[in-house]
Every structure is written in C-alpha cells, then in structure tokens.
PDB file of C-alpha atoms in Angstrom:
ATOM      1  CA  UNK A   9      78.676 -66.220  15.703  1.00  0.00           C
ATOM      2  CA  UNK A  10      77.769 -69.299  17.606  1.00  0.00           C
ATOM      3  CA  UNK A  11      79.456 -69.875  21.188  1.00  0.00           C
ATOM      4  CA  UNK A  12      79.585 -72.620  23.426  1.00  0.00           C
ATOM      5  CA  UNK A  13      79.032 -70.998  26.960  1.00  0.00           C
ATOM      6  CA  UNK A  14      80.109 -72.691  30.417  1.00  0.00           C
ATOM      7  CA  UNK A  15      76.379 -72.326  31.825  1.00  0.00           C
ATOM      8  CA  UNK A  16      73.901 -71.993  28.586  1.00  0.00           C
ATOM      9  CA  UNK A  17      74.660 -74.177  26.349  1.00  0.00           C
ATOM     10  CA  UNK A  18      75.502 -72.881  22.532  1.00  0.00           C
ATOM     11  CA  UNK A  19      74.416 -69.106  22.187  1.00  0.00           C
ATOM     12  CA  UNK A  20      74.312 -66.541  19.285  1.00  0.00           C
ATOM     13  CA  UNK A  21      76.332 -63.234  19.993  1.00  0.00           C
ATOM     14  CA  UNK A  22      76.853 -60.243  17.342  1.00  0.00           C
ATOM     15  CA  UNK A  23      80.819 -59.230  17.029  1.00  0.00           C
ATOM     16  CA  UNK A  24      79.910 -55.935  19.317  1.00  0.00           C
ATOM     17  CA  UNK A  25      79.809 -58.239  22.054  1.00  0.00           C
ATOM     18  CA  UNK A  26      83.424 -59.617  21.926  1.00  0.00           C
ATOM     19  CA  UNK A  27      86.193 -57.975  23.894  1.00  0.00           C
ATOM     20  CA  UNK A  28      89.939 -58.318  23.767  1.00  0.00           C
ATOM     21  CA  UNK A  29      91.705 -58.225  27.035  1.00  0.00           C
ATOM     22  CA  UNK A  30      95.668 -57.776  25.551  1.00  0.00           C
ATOM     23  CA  UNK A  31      96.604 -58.506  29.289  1.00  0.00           C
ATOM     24  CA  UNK A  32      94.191 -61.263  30.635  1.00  0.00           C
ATOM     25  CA  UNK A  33      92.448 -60.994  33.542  1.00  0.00           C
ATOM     26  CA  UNK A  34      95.116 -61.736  36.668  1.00  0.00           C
ATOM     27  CA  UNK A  35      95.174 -65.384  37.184  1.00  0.00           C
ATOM     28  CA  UNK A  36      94.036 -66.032  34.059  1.00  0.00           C
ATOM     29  CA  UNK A  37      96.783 -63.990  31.552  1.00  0.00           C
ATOM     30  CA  UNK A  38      96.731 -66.575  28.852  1.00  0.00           C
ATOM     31  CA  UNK A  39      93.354 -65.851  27.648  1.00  0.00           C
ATOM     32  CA  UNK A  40      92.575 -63.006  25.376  1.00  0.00           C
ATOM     33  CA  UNK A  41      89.111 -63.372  24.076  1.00  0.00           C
ATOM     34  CA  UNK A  42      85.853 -62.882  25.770  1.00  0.00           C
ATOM     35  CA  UNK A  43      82.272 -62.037  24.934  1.00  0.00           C
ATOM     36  CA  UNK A  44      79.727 -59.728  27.001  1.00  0.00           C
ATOM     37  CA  UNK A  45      76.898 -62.080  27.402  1.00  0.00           C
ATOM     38  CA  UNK A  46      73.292 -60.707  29.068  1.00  0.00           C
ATOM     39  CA  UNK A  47      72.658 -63.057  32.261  1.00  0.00           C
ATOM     40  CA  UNK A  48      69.113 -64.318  32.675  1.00  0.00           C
ATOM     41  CA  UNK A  49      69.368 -63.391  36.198  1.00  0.00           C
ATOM     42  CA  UNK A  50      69.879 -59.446  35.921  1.00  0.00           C
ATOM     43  CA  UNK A  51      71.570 -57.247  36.648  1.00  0.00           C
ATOM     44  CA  UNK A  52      74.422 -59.352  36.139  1.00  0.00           C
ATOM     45  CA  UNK A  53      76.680 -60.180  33.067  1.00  0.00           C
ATOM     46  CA  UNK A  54      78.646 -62.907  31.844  1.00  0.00           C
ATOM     47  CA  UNK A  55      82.352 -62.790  30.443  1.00  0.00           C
ATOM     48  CA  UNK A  56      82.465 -65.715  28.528  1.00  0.00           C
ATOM     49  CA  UNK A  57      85.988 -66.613  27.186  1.00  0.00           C
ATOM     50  CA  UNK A  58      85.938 -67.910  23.160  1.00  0.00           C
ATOM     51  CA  UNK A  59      89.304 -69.731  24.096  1.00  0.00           C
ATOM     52  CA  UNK A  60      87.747 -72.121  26.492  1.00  0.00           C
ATOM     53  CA  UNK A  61      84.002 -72.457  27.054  1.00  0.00           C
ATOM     54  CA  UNK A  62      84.404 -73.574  30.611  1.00  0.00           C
ATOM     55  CA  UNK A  63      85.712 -70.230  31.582  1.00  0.00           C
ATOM     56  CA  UNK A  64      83.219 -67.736  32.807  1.00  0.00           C
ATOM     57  CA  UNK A  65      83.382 -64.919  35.179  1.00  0.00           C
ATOM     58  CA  UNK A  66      79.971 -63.470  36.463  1.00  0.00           C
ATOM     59  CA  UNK A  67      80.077 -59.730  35.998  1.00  0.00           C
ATOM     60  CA  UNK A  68      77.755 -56.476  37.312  1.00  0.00           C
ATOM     61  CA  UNK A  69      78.038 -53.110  37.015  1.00  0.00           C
ATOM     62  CA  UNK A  70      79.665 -51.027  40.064  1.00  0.00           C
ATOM     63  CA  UNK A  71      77.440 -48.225  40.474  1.00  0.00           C
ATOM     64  CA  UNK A  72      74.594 -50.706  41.274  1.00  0.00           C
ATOM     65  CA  UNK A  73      76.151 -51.928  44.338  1.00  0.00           C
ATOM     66  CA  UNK A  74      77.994 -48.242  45.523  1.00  0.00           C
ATOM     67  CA  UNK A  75      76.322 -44.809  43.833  1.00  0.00           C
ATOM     68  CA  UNK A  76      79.880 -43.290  44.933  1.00  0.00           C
ATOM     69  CA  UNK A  77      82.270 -46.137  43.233  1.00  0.00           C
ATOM     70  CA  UNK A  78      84.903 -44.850  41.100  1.00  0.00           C
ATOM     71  CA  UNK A  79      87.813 -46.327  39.297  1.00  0.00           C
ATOM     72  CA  UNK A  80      90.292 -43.836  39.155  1.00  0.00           C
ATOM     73  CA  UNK A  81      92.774 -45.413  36.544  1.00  0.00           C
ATOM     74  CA  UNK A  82      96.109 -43.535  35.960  1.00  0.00           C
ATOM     75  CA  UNK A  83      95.587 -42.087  32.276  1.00  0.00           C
ATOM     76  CA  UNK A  84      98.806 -44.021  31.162  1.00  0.00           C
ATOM     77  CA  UNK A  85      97.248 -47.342  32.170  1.00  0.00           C
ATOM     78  CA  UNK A  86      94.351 -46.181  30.153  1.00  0.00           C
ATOM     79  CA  UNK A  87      95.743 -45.618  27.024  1.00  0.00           C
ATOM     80  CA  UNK A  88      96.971 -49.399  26.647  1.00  0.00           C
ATOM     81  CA  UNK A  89      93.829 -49.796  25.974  1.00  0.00           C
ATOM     82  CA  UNK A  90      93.264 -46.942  23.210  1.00  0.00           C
ATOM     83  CA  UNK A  91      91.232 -44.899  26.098  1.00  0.00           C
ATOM     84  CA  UNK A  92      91.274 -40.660  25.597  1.00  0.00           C
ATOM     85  CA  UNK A  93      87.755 -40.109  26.421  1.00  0.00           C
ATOM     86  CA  UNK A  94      86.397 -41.181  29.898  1.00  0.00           C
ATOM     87  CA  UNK A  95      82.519 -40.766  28.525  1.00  0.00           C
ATOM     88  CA  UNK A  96      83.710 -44.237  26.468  1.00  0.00           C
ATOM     89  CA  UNK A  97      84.036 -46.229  28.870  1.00  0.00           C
ATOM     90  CA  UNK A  98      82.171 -49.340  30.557  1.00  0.00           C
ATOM     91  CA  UNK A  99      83.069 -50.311  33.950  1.00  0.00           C
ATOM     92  CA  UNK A 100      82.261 -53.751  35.321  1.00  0.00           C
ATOM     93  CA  UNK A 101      83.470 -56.178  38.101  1.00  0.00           C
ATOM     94  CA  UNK A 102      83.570 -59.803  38.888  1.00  0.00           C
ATOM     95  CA  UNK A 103      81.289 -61.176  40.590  1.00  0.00           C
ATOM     96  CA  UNK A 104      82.298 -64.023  43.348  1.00  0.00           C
ATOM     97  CA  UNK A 105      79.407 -66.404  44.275  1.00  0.00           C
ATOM     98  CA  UNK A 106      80.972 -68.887  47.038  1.00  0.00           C
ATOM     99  CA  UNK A 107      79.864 -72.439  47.008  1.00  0.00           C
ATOM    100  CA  UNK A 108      79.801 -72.577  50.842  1.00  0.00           C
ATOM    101  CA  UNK A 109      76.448 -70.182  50.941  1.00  0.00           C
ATOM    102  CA  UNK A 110      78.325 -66.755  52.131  1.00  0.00           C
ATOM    103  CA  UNK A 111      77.905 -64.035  50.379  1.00  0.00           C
ATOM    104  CA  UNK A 112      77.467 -62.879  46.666  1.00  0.00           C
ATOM    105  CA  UNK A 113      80.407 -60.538  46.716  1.00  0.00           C
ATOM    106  CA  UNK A 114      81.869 -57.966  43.880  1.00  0.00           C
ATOM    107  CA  UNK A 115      85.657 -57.043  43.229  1.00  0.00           C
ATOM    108  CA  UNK A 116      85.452 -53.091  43.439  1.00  0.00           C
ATOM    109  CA  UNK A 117      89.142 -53.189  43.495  1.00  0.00           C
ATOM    110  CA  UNK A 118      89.897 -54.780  40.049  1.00  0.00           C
ATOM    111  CA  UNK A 119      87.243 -53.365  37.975  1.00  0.00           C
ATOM    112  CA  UNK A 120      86.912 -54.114  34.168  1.00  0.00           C
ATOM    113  CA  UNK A 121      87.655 -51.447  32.038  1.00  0.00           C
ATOM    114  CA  UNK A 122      86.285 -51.758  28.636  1.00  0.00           C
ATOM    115  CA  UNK A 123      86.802 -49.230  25.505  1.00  0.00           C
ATOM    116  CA  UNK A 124      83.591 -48.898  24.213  1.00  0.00           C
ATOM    117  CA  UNK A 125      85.304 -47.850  20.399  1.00  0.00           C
ATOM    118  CA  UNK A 126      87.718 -50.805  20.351  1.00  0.00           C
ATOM    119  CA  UNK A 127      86.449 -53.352  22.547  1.00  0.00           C
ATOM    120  CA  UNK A 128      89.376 -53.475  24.065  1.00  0.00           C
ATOM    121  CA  UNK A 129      89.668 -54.030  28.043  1.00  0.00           C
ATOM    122  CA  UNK A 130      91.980 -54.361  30.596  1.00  0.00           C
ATOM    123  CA  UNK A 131      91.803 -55.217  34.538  1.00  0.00           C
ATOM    124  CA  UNK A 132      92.770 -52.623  36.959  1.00  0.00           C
ATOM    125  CA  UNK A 133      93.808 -52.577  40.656  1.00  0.00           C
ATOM    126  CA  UNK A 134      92.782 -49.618  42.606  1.00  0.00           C
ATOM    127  CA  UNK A 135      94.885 -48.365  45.397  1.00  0.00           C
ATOM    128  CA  UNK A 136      92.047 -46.529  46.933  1.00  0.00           C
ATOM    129  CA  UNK A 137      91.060 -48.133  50.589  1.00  0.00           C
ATOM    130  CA  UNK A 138      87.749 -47.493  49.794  1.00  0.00           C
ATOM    131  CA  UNK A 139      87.084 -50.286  47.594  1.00  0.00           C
ATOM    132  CA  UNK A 140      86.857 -53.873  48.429  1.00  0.00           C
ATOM    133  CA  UNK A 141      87.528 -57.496  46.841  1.00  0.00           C
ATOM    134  CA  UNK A 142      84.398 -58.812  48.714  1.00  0.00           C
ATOM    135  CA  UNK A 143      81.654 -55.984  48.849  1.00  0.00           C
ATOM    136  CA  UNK A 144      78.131 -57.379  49.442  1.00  0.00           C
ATOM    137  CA  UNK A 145      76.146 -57.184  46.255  1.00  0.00           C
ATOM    138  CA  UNK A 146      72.387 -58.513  47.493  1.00  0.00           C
ATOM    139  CA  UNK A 147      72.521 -56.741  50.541  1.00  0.00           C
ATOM    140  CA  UNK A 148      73.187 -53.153  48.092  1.00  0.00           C
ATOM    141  CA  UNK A 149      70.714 -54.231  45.582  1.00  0.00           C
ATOM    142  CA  UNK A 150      68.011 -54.737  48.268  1.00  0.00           C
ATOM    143  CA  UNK A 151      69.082 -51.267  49.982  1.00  0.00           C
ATOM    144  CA  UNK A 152      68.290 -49.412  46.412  1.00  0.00           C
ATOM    145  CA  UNK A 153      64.824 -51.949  45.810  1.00  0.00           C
ATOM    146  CA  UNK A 154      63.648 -50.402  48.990  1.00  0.00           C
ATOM    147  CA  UNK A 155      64.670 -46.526  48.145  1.00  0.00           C
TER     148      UNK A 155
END
C-alpha cells in the first residue's frame, strides 16, 4: 500500500506494518490508524497516521535508553487490546525532539503497547516514579556506544 508520510514523501508499507490504536494516542483520540515505519536515522521509528499524513510521532524502543525499563500494565488494561501472552508484545515510546535545541527526550511513562498477533495497540500511563516524560535519549545511547 502506498502512504503519504509527513517527512518522506509517498512510501510503500506491507499490511504487517499497520496498527490500530481503538483508543488514540492521548491528545490525539480521534485517530485510529497508524503504520510502523523504519526511520533512516536508527534506532528510531516512525508512527505514521493513514488518517492524516501530517501526523507523525517519532518512536524508539525503551530498553535502548534504560536496560531496567518496564511497563508494568494492569492485565485488564491489556486485554483491550487482545493481550494474554506478555512474550507478544512490542513496547515503544514517543520520542520528543524540541525545536528550541534541548534535549531529544523519550516518554517512558506512556509507552506504546502493541499486540504483535493483532496489531492492535494502546497507550499506557505508568504510575511507577521511576519513569519519566522527558528521559534523555542521546545521552543513554552514547552511555551504551561507549560500553
């Protein structure tokens, strides 16, 4: 399927890379349809909606910016999403890249939880202190280039 993207133009994705979010993303509850698209800057992802092109969200994967991250996500809140098997499951957060040159930052506390089966995928918030809105991505992913 051809999409038109908010920073690359018109792309080709295969249907394994669209996801339903039932719920929206907070802020943003009206839209429903998204694709996973690879980034050419890695390791980061883009979740490109297929309602409105100019509505992008950079994404990266957790456990590249904390090795101890973890979502804990009530079972319940889970299963809206057709989850029963934690080992099928893809956690991701949004990236925030300021205009004002501070820094790259991830959302630990509202991760993206995505059902690898369905492709369905909801936002959670995490109660657990531990987690931030604004952690420091470069500053991690230099830490783990240098280890």
């Amino acid at each position: 399927m051809q999409v038109q993207t908010k920073t690359m133009g018109t792309v080709e994705i295969a249907d394994e890379q669209c996801i339903t979010l039932p719920f929206g993303l907070f802020g943003f509850e009206d839209y429903h349809d998204f694709a996973l698209i690879d980034c050419k800057l890695k390791p980061f992802i883009w979740l490109q909606s297929l309602e409105d092109h100019n509505l992008a969200f950079l994404l990266i994967d957790p456990f590249l910016v904390r090795d101890d991250y973890e979502a804990d996500v009530d079972d319940k809140e889970l299963s809206k999403i057709g989850i029963d098997d934690p080992s099928k499951v893809l956690v991701l957060c949004i990236v925030t890249v300021p205009n004002d040159g501070s820094p790259v930052t991830a959302n630990l506390r509202g991760p993206l939880i995505i059902n690898k089966r369905n492709r369905q995928c909801m936002q959670a918030i995490l109660n657990d202190s531990a987690w931030t809105t604004k952690e420091g991505i470069l500053s991690a992913l230099k830490r783990k280039e240098g280890n």
